Tab-separated table of C-alpha atoms in Angstrom:
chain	number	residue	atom	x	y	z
A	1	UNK	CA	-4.160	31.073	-3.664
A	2	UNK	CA	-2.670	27.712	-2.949
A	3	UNK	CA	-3.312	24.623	-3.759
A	4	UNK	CA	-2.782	21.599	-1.150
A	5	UNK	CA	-2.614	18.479	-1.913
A	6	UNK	CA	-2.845	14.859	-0.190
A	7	UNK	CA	0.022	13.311	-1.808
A	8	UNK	CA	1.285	9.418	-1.770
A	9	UNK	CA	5.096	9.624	-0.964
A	10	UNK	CA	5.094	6.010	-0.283
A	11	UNK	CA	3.397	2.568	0.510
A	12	UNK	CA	1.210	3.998	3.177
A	13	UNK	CA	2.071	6.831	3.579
A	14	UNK	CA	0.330	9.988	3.040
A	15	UNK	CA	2.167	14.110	3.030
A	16	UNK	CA	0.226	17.558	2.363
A	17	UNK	CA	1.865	19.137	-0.162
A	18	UNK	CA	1.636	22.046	-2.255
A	19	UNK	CA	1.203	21.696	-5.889
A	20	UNK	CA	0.889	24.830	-8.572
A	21	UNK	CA	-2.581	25.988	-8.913
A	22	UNK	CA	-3.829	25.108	-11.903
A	23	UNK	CA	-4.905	28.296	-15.453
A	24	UNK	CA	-7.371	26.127	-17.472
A	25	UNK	CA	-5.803	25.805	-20.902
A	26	UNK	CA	-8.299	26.417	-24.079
A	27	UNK	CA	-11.348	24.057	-23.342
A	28	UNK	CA	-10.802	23.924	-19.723
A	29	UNK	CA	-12.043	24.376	-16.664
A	30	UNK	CA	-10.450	24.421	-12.968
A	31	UNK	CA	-13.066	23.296	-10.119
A	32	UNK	CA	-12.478	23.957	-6.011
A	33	UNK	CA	-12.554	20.232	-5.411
A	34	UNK	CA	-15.463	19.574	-2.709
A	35	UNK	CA	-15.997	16.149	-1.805
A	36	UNK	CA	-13.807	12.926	-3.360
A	37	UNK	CA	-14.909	9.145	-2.647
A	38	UNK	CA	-12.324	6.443	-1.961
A	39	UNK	CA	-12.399	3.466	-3.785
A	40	UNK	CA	-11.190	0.306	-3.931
A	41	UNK	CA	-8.409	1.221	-6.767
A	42	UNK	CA	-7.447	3.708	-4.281
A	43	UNK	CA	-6.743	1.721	-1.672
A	44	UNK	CA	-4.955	-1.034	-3.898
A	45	UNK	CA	-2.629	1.783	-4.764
A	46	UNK	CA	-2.143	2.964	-1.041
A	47	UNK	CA	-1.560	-0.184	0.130
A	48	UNK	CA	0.055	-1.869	-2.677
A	49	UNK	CA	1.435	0.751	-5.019
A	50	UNK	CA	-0.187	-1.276	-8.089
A	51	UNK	CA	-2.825	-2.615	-10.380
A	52	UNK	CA	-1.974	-4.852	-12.897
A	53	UNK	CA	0.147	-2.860	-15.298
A	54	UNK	CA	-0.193	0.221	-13.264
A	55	UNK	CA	2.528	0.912	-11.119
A	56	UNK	CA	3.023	4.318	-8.535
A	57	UNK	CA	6.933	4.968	-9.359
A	58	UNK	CA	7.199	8.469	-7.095
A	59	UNK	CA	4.774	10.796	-5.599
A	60	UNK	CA	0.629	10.648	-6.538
A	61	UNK	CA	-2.148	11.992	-5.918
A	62	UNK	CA	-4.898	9.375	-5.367
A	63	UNK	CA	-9.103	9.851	-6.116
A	64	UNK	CA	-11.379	9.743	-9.458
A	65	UNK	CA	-14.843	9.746	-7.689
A	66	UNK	CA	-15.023	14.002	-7.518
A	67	UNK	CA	-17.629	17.051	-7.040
A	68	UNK	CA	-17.058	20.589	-7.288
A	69	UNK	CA	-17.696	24.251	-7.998
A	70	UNK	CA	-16.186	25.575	-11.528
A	71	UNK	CA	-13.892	28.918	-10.686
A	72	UNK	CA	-12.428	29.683	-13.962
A	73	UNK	CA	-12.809	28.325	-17.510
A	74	UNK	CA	-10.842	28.550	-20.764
A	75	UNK	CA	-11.014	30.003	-24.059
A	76	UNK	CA	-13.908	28.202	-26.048
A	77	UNK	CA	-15.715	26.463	-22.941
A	78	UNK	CA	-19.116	26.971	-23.075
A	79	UNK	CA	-21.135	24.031	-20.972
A	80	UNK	CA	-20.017	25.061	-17.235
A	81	UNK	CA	-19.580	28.529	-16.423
A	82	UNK	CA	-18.038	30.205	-12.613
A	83	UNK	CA	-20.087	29.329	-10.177
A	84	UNK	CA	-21.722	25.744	-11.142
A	85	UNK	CA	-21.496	23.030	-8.902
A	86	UNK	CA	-20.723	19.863	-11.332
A	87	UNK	CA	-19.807	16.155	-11.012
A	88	UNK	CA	-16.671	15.232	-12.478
A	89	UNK	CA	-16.390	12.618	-15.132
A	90	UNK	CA	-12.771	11.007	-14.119
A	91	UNK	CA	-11.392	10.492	-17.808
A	92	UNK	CA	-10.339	12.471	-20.813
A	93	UNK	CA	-10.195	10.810	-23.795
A	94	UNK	CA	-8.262	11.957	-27.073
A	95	UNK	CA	-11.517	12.215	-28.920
A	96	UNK	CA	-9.713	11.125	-32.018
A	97	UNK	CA	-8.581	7.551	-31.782
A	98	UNK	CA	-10.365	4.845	-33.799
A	99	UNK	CA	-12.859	4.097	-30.714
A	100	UNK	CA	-13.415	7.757	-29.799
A	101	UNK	CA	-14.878	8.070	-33.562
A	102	UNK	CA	-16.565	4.871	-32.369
A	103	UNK	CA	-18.704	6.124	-30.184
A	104	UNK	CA	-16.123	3.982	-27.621
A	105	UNK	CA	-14.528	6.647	-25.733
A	106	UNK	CA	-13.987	4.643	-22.511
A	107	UNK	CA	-11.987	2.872	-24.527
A	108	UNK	CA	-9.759	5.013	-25.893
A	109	UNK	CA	-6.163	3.736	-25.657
A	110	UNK	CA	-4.909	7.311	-24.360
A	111	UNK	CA	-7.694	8.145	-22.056
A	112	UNK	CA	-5.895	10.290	-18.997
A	113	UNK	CA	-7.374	8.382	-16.204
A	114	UNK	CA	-7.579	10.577	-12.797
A	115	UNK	CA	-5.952	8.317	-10.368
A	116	UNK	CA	-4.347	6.154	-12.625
A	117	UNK	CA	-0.510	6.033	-13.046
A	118	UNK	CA	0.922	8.120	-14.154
A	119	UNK	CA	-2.087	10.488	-13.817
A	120	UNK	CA	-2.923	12.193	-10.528
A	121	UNK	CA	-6.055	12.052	-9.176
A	122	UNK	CA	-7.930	14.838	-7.216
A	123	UNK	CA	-7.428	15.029	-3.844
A	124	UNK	CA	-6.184	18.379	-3.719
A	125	UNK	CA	-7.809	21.879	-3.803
A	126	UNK	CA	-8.163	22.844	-7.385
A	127	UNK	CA	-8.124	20.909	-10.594
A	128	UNK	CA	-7.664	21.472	-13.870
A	129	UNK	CA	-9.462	19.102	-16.664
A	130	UNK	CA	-11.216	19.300	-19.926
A	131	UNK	CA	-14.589	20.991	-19.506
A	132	UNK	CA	-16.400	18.425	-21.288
A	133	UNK	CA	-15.868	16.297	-18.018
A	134	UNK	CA	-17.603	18.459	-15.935
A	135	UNK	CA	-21.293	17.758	-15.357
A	136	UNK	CA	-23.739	20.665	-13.881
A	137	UNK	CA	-25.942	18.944	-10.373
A	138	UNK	CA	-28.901	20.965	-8.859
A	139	UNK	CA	-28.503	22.652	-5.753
A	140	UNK	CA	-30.624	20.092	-4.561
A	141	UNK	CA	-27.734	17.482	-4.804
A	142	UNK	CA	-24.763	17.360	-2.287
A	143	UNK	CA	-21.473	17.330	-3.572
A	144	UNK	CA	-20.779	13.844	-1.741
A	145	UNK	CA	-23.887	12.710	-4.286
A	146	UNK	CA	-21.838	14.057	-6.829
A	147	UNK	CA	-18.960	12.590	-6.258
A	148	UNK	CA	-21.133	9.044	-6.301
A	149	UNK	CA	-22.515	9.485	-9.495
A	150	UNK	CA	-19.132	8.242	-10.580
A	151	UNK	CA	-19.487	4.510	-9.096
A	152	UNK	CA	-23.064	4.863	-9.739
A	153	UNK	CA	-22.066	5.003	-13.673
A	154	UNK	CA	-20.523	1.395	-13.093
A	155	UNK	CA	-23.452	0.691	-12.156
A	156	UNK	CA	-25.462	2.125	-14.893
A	157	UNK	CA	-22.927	0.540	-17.618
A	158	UNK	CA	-23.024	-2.452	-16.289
A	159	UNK	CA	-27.064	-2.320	-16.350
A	160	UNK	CA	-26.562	-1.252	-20.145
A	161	UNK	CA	-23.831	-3.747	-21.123
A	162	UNK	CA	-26.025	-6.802	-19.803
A	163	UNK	CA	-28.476	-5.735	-21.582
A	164	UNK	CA	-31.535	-5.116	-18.724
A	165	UNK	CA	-35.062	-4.744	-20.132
A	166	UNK	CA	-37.539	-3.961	-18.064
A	167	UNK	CA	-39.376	-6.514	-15.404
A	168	UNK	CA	-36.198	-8.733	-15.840
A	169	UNK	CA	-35.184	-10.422	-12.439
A	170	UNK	CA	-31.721	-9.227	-11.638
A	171	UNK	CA	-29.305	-10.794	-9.654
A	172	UNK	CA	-26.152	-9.252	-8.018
A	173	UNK	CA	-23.339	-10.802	-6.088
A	174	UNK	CA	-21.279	-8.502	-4.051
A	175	UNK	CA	-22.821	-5.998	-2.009
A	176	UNK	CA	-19.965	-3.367	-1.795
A	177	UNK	CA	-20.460	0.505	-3.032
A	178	UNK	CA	-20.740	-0.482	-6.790
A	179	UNK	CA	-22.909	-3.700	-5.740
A	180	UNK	CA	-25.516	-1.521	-4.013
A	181	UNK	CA	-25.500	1.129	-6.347
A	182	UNK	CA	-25.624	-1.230	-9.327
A	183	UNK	CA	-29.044	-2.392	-7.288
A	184	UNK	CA	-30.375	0.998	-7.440
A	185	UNK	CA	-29.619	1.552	-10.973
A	186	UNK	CA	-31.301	-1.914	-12.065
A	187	UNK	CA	-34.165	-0.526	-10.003
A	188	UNK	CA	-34.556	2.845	-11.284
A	189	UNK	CA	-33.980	1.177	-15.060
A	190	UNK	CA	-37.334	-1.054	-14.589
A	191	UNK	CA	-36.427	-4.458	-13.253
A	192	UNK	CA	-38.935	-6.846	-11.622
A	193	UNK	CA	-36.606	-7.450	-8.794
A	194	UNK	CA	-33.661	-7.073	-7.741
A	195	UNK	CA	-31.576	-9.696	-5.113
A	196	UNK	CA	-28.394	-9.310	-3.780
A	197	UNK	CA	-26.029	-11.862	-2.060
A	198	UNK	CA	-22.597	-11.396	0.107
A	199	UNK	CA	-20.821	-12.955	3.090
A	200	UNK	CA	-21.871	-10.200	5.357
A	201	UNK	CA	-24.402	-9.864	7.417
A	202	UNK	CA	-23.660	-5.936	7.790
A	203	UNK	CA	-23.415	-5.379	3.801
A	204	UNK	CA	-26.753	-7.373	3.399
A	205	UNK	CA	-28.575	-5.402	6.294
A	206	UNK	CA	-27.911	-2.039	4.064
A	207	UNK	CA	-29.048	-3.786	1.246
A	208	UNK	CA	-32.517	-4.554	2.897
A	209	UNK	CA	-33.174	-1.053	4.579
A	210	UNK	CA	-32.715	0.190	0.154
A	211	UNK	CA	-35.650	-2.110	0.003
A	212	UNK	CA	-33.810	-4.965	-1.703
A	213	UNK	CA	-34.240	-8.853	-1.356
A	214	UNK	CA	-31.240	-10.373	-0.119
A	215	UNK	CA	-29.291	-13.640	0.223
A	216	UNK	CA	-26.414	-14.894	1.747
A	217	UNK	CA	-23.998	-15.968	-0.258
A	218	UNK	CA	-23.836	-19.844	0.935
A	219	UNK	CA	-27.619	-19.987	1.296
A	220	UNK	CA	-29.107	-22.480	-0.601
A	221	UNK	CA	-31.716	-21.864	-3.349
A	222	UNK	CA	-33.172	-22.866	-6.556
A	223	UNK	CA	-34.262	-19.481	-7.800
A	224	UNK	CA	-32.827	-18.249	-11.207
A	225	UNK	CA	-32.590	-14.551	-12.735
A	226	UNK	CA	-32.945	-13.297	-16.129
A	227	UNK	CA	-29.321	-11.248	-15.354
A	228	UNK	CA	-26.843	-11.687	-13.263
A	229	UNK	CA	-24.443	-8.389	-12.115
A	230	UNK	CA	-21.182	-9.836	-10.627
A	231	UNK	CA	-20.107	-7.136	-8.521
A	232	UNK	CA	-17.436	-9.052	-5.703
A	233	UNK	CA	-14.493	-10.549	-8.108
A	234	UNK	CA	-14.197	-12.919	-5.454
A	235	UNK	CA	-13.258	-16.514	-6.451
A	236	UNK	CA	-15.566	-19.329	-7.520
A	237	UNK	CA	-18.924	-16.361	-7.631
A	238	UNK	CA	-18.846	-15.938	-11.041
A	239	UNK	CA	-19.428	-19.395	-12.391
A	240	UNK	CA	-21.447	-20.195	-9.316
A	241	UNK	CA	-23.446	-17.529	-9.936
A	242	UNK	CA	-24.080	-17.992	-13.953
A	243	UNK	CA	-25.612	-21.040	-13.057
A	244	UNK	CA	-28.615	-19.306	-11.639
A	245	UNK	CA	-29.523	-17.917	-14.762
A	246	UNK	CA	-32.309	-18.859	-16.964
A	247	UNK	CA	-32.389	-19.726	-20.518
A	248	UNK	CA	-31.061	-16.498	-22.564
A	249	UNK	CA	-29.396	-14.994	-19.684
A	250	UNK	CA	-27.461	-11.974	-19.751
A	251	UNK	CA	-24.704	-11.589	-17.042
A	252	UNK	CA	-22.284	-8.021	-16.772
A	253	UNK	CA	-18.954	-8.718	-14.799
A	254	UNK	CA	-17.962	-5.822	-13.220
A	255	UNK	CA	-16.122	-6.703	-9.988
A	256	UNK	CA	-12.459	-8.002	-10.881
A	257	UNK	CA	-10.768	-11.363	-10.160
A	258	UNK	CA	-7.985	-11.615	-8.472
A	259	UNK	CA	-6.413	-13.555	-10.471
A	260	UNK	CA	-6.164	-13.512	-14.122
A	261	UNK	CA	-8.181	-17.039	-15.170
A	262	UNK	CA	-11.494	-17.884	-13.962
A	263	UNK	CA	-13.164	-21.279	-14.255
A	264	UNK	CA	-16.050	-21.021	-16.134
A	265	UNK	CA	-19.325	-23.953	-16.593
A	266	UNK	CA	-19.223	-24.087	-20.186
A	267	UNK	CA	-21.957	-26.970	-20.676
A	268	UNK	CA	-24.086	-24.933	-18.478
A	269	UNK	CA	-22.943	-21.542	-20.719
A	270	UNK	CA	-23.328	-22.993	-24.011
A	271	UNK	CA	-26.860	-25.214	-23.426
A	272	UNK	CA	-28.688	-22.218	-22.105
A	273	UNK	CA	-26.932	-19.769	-24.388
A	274	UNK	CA	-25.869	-17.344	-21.886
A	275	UNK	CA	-24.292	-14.352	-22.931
A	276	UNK	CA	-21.362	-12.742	-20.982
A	277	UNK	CA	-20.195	-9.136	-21.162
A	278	UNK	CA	-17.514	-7.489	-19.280
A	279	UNK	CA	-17.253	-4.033	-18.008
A	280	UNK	CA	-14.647	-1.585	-18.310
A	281	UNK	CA	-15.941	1.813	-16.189
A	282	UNK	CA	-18.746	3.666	-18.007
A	283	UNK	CA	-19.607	5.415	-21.436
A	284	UNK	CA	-22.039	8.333	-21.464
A	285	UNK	CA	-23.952	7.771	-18.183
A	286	UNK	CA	-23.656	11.086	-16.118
A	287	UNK	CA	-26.443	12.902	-17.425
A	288	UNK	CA	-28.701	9.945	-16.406
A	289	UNK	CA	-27.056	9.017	-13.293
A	290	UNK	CA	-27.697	12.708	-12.177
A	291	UNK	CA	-31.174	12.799	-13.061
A	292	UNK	CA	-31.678	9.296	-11.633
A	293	UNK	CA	-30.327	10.963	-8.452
A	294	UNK	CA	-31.745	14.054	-8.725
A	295	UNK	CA	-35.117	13.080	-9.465
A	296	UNK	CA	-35.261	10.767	-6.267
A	297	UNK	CA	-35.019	7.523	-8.122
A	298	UNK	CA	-32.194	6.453	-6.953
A	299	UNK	CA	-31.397	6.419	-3.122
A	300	UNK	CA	-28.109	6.875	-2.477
A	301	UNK	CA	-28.475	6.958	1.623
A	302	UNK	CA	-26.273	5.481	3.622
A	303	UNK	CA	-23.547	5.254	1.247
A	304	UNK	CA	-21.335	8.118	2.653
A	305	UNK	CA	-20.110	6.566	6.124
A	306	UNK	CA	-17.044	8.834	6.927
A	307	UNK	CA	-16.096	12.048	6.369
A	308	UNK	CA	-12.313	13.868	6.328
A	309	UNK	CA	-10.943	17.124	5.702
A	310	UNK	CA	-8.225	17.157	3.324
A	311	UNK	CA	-5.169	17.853	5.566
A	312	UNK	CA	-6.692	15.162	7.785
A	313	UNK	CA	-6.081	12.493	5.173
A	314	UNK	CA	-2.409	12.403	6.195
A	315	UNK	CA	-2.729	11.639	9.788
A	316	UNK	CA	-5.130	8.650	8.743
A	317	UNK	CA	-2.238	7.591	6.947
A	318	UNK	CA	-0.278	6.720	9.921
């Protein structure tokens, strides 16, 4: 049995290679990878061969957004068994530190990040990971929903970390994969409504046919939100954007600037007492993102726009 994989040999540059197939160790299990999203980090890496302190130094494996079906399990595993289809939670914490104990596990200063430098990701035919990462989906979920419940957990954390309640009028800036999904979980969580603005006319139009109000980004309006989801990390959005919130406003930023400083209206900030939180991936949300999906409450159509066999991710490397 082999085990092929899409590998990064360079800036651009993309080889099929074969890599050992994976024996799960004691409390794992090794999945037949099915369906992997790109995102954004991936492409930063492909392109760029970096992000922020991460650096690609020799060959990796790019892709954290992952479905499969499990095909052998350790010693001592005893949530999946052969056979289940499951969405793959992309890190392993040590489940010891100070913030694992905490309750904090995606914060964990050792988490092994799929995707990550110096960790591979999953584009490749089998993986090995702790079992505890692996999340059973009904057959009634595709593995390509699977693989989305992983930027559809942004989405929920960043819901969480703002601190939604239920009728609040949300507001989200960016309309990219996380923006729109980050709608659907504000939806399916009870807001009032939900708007989103961006520069395109082609991001907004997918926005509206999910049944969301939407803006563009330069329009000009008086309305204000109860929370604010920045979801685009592009310059100048983020204070902009705070300054639609009411009194008491919650705001989540979960797209990320481009540069390390932001400006920020502090007189606007401090008289209305709006409270900022950042986000840093997810913590706990794939049980509910799967029955938010599962159950039909969120919509998650549309989303998938192209799809590539694995050896044919080299030639779109060229």
């Amino acid at each position: 049995m082999g085990n092929a994989a899409a590998v990064m040999t360079g800036l651009n540059s993309i080889e099929i290679q074969e890599r050992p197939t994976p024996d799960p160790a004691p409390g794992q299990a090794v999945i037949r990878v099915e369906a992997v999203g790109v995102c954004g980090s991936d492409v930063a890496y492909y392109r760029y061969g970096k992000i922020g302190p991460f650096v690609v130094d020799g060959p990796f494996i790019l892709g954290h957004e992952v479905a499969g079906e499990v095909v052998a399990v350790g010693e001592g595993v005893e949530n999946v068994r052969i056979g289940d289809r499951v969405a793959v939670e992309p890190g392993t914490p040590d489940r010891s530190c100070e913030e694992c104990r905490a309750g904090r596990y995606h914060l964990c200063p050792n988490l092994e990040f799929l995707a990550t430098p110096p960790y591979d990701g999953a584009l490749l035919q089998y993986l090995a990971m702790d079992a505890r990462c692996y999340f059973p989906i009904p057959d009634s979920m595709s593995y390509e929903d699977g693989a989305l419940i992983e930027p559809l957990s942004v989405g929920l954390w960043g819901c969480q970390r703002a601190n939604l309640q239920a009728g609040d009028d949300v507001l989200i800036t960016g309309v990219g994969p996380v923006g729109l999904l980050a709608a659907e979980a504000a939806r399916a969580l009870g807001a009032g409504s939900v708007t989103l603005t961006d520069i395109s006319d082609y991001r907004l139009g997918i926005a509206a046919d999910h049944g969301f109000m939407v803006e563009k980004s330069d329009a000009s309006t008086s309305r204000t939100f109860d929370v604010l989801l920045e979801c685009s990390g592009a310059n100048g959005v983020l204070a902009s954007a705070l300054g639609r919130l009411h009194e008491a406003g919650r705001a989540a930023v979960i797209g990320i600037a481009k540069t390390e400083e932001v400006p920020l209206p502090l007189s606007i900030l401090n008289w209305k007492e709006i409270t900022i939180s950042m986000v840093n991936r997810y913590n706990n949300t794939w049980p509910l993102g799967i029955a938010l999906v599962s159950s039909g409450r969120i919509n998650l159509e549309g989303l998938v726009t192209h799809s590539f066999s694995l050896p044919q991710t080299a030639g779109l490397s060229h």
